[in-house]
mmCIF file of C-alpha atoms in Angstrom:
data_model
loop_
_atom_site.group_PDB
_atom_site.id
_atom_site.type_symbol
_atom_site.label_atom_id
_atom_site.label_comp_id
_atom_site.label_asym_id
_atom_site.label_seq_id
_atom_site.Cartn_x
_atom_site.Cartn_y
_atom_site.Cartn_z
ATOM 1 C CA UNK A 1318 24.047 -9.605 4.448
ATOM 2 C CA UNK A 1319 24.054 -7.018 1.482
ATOM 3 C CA UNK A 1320 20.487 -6.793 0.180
ATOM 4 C CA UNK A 1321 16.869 -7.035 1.427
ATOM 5 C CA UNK A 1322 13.226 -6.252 -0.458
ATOM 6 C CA UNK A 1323 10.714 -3.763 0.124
ATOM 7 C CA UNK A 1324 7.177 -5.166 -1.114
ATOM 8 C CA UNK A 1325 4.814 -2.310 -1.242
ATOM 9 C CA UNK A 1326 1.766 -0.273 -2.992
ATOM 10 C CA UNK A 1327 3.817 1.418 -6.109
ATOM 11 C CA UNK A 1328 2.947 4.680 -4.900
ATOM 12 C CA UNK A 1329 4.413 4.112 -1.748
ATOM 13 C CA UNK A 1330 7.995 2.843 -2.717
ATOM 14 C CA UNK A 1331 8.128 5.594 -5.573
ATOM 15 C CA UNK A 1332 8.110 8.339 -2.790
ATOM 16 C CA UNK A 1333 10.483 6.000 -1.151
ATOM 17 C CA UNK A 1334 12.778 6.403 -4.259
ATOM 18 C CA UNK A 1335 12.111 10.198 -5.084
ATOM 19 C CA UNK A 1336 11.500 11.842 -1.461
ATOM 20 C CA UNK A 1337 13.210 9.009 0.870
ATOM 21 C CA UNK A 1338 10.002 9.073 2.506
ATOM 22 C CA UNK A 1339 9.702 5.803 4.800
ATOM 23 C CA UNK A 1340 7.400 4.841 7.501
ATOM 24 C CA UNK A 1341 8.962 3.310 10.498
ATOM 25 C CA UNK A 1342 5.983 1.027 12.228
ATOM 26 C CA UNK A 1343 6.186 -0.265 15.967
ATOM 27 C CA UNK A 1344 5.309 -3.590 17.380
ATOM 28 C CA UNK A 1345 2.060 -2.731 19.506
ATOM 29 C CA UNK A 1346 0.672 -0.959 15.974
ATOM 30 C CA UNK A 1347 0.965 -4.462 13.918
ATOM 31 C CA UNK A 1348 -1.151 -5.683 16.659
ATOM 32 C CA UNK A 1349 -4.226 -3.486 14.613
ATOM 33 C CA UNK A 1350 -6.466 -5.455 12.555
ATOM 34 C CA UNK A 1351 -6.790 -2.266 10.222
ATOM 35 C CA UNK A 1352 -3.782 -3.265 8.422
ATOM 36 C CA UNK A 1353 -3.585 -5.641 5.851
ATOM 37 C CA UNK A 1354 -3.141 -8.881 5.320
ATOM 38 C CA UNK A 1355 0.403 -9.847 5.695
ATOM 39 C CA UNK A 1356 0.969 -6.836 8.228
ATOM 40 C CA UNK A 1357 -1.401 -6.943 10.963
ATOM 41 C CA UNK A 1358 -0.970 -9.799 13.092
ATOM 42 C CA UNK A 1359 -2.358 -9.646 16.997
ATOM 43 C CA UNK A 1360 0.273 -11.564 18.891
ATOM 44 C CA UNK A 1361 3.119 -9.301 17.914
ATOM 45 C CA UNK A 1362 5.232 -9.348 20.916
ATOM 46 C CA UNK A 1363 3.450 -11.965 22.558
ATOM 47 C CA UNK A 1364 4.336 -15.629 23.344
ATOM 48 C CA UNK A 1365 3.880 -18.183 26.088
ATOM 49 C CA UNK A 1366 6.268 -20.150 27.750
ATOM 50 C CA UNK A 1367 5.055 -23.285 29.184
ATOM 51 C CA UNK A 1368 6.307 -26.737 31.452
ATOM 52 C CA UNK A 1369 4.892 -29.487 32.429
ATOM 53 C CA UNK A 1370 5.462 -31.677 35.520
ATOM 54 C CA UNK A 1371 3.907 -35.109 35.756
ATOM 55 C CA UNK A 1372 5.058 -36.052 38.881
ATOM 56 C CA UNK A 1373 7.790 -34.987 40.901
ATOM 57 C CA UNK A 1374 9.186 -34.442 44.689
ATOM 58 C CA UNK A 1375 11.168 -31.751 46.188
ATOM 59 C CA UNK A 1376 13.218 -34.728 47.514
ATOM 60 C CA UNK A 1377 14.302 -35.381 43.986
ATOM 61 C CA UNK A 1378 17.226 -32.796 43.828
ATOM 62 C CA UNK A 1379 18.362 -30.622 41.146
ATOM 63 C CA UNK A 1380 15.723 -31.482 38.769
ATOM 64 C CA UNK A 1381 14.691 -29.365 35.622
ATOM 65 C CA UNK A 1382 11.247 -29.538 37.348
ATOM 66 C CA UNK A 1383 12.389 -28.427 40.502
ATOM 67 C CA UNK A 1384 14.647 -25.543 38.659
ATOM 68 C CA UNK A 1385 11.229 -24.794 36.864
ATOM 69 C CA UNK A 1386 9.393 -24.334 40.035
ATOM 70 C CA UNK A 1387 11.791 -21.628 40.701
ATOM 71 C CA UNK A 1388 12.412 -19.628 37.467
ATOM 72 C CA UNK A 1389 8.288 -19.215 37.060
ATOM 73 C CA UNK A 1390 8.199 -18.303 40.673
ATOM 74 C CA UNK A 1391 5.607 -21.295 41.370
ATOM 75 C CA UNK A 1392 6.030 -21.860 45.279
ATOM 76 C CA UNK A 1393 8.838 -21.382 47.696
ATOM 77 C CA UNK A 1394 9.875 -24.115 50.607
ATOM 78 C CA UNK A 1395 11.688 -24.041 53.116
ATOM 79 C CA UNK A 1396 14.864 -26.892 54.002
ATOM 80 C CA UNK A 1397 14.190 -30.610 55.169
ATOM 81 C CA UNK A 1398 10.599 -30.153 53.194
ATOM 82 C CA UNK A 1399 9.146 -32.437 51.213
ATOM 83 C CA UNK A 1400 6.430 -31.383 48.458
ATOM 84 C CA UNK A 1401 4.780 -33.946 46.416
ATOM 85 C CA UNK A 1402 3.514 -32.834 42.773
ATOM 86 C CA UNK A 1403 1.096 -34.334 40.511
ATOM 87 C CA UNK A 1404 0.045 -33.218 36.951
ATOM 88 C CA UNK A 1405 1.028 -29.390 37.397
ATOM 89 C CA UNK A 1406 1.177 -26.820 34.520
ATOM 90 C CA UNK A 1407 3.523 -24.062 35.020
ATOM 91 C CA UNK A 1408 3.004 -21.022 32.661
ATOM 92 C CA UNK A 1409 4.590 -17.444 31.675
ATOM 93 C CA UNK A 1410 2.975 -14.885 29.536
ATOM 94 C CA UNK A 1411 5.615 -12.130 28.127
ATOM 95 C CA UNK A 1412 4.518 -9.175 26.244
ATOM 96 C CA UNK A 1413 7.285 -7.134 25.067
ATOM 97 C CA UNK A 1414 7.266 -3.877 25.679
ATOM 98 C CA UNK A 1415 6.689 -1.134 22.462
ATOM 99 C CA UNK A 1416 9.726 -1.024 19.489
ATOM 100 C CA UNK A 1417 9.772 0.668 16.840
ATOM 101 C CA UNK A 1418 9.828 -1.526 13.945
ATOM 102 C CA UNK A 1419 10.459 -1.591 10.159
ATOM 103 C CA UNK A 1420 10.273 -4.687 8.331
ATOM 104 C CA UNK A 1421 11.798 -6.026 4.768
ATOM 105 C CA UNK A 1422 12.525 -9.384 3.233
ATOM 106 C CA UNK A 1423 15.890 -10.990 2.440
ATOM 107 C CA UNK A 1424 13.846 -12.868 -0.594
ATOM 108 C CA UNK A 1425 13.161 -11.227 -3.698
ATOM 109 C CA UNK A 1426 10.237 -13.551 -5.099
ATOM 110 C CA UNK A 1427 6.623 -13.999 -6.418
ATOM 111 C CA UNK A 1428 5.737 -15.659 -3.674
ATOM 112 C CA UNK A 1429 6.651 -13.230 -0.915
ATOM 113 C CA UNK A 1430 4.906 -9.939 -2.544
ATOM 114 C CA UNK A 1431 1.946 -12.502 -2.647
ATOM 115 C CA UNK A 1432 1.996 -12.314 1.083
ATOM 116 C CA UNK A 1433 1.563 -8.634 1.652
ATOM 117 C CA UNK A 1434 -2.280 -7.169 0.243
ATOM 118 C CA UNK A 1435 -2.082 -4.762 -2.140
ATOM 119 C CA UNK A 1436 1.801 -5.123 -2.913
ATOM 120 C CA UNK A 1437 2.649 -4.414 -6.533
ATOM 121 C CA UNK A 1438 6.111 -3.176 -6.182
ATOM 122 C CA UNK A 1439 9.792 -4.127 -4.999
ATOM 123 C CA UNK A 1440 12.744 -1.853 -3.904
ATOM 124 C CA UNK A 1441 15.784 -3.368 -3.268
ATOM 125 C CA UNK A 1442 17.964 -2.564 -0.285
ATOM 126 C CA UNK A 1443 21.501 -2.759 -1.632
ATOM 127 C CA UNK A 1444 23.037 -1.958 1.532
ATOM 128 C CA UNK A 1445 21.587 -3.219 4.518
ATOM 129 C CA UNK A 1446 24.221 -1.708 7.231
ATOM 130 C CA UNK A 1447 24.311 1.578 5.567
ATOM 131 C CA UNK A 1448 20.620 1.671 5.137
ATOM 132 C CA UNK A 1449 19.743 1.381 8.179
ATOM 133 C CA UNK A 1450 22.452 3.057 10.041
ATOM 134 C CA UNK A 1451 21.485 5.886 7.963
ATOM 135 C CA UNK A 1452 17.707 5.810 8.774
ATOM 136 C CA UNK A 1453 18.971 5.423 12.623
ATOM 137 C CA UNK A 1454 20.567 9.024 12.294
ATOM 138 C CA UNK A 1455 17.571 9.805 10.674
ATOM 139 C CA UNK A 1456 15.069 8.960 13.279
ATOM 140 C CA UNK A 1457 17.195 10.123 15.820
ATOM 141 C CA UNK A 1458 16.818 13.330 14.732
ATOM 142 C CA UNK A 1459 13.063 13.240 15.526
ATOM 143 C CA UNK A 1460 12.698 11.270 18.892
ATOM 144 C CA UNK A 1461 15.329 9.386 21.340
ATOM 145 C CA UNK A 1462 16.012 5.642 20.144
ATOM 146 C CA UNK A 1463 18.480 3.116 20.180
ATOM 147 C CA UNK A 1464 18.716 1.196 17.248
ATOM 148 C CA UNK A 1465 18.635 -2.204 18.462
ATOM 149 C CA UNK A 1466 19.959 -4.262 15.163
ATOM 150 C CA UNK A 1467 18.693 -6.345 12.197
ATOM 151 C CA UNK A 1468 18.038 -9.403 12.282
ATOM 152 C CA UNK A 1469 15.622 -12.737 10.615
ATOM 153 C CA UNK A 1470 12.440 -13.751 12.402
ATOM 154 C CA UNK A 1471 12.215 -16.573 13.828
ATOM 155 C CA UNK A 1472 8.887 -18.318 12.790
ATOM 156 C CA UNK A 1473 7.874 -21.144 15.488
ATOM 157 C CA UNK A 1474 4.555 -21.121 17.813
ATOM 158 C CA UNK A 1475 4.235 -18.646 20.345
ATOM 159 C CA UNK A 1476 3.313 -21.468 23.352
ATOM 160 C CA UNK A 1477 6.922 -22.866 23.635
ATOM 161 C CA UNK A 1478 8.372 -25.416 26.091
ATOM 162 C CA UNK A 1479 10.790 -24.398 28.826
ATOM 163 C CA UNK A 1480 14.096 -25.770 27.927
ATOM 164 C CA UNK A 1481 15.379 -25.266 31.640
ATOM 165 C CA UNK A 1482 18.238 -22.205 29.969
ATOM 166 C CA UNK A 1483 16.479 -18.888 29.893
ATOM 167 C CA UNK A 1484 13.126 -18.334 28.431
ATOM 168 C CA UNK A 1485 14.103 -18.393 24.822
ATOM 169 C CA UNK A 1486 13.884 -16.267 21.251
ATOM 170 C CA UNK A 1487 12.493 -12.443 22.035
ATOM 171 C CA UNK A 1488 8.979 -12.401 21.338
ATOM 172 C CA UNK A 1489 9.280 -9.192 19.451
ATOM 173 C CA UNK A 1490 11.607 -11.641 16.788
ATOM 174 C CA UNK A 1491 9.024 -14.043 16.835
ATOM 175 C CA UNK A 1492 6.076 -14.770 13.817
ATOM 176 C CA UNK A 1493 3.895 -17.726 13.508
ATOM 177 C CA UNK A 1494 4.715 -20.322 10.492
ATOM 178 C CA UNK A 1495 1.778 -18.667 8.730
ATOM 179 C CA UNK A 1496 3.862 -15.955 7.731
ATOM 180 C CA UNK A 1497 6.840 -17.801 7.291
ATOM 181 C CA UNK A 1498 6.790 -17.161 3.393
ATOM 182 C CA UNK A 1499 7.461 -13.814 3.838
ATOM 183 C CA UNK A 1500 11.211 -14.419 5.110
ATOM 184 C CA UNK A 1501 11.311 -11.365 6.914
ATOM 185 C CA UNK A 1502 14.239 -9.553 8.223
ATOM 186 C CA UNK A 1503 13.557 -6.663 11.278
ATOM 187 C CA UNK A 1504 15.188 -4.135 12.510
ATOM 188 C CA UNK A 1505 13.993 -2.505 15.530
ATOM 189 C CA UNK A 1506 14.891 0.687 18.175
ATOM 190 C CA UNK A 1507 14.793 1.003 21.439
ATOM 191 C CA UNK A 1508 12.603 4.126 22.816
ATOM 192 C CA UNK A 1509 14.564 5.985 25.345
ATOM 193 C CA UNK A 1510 11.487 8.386 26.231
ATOM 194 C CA UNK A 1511 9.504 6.258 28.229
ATOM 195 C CA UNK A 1512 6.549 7.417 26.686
ATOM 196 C CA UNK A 1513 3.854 6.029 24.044
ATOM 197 C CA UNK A 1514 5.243 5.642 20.786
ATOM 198 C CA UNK A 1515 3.563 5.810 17.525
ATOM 199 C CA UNK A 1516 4.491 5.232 13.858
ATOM 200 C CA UNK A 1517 6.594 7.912 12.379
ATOM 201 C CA UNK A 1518 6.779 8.857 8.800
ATOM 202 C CA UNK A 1519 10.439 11.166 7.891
ATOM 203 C CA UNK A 1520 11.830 12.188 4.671
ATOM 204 C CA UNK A 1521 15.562 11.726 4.399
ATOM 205 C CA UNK A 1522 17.227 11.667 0.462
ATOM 206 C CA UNK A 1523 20.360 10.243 2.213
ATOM 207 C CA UNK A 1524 18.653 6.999 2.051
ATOM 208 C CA UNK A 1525 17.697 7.216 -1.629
ATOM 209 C CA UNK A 1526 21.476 5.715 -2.691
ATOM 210 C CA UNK A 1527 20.898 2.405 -1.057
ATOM 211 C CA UNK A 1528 17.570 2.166 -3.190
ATOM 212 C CA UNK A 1529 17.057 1.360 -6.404
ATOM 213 C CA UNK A 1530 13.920 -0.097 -7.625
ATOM 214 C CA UNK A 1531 13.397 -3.847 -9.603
ATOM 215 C CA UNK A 1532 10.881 -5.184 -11.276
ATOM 216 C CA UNK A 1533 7.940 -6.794 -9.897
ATOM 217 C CA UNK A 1534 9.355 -10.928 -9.584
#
């Protein structure tokens, strides 16, 4: 991975490119309907994990439905017991807990500044690694993080089956397929305050050489 795309207001990526100024978002803030389109999105963090049992019996053995009715803490029962079940809908709701967040693209196209209102701009992110591990130092300097890593979202539903392993992609990696046009890559901290977080805006020129700014595609 060497380069990723900034789609933003002009006046916004030039201070990126004169001042280093960058605003680092968090998850629970996308949730506000204040932002614009191709930002604010409501289930940030969210998703549902779901299974289904049409009929089963604790006398059945090491099912997936009877390792379901364990993992999503359904019922306990005791040895030599015998539970008949009919048309039962097991459910979990996660909601991550607050990240910080800042988001780019790894596709320099038409079609992805299309995605985000107002966008009329592109800076390209020449060095992801260094970017970033730069703007870690940065932001470190200002509250108590761990910088979690980079990564692509995964765009699927947020109501996904239990596959019997685990309970699946991170919701805070996750977008609907609505947004999938905007190929986003994320790169997210860990608070280590235990308090509130909010967005934070710093000013760092040490991130101005893996910037450089390209023409609108």
């Amino acid at each position: 991975m060497t380069s990723a795309f900034r789609y933003s207001k002009k006046e916004h990526n030039d201070s990126l490119l004169s001042l280093g100024s960058i605003r680092i978002g968090t998850l629970y803030d996308f949730r506000r309907s204040e932002h614009r389109r191709g930002i604010s999105d409501g289930k940030e963090g969210r998703k549902t994990v779901f299974h289904h049992i049409d009929q089963a019996s604790t006398a059945d053995g090491d099912t997936i439905h009877m390792r379901a009715l364990k993992e999503f803490n359904a019922f306990s029962y005791g040895p030599n017991t015998v539970v008949e079940m009919k048309n039962v809908h097991l459910a979990r709701d996660f909601n991550h807990p607050d990240m910080y967040v800042h988001c780019t693209s790894i596709d320099y196209s038409s079609k992805v500044m299309r995605e985000f209102e107002g966008a009329d701009s592109c800076v390209e992110i020449t060095n992801v690694i260094g970017f970033y591990k730069r703007l870690t130092e940065s932001l470190k300097k200002i509250t108590q993080v761990d910088f979690m890593g980079v990564t692509k979202v995964t765009y699927m539903d947020r109501n996904q089956p239990w596959t019997g392993d685990g309970w699946g992609i991170n919701p805070a990696l996750i977008k609907e397929h609505e947004f999938k046009n905007q190929v986003e890559l994320r790169a997210i901290w860990w608070s280590k305050t235990m308090k509130p977080i909010n967005p934070i805006t710093l000013h760092d020129i040490g991130l101005l050489k893996f910037c450089v700014s390209r023409l609108t595609p």
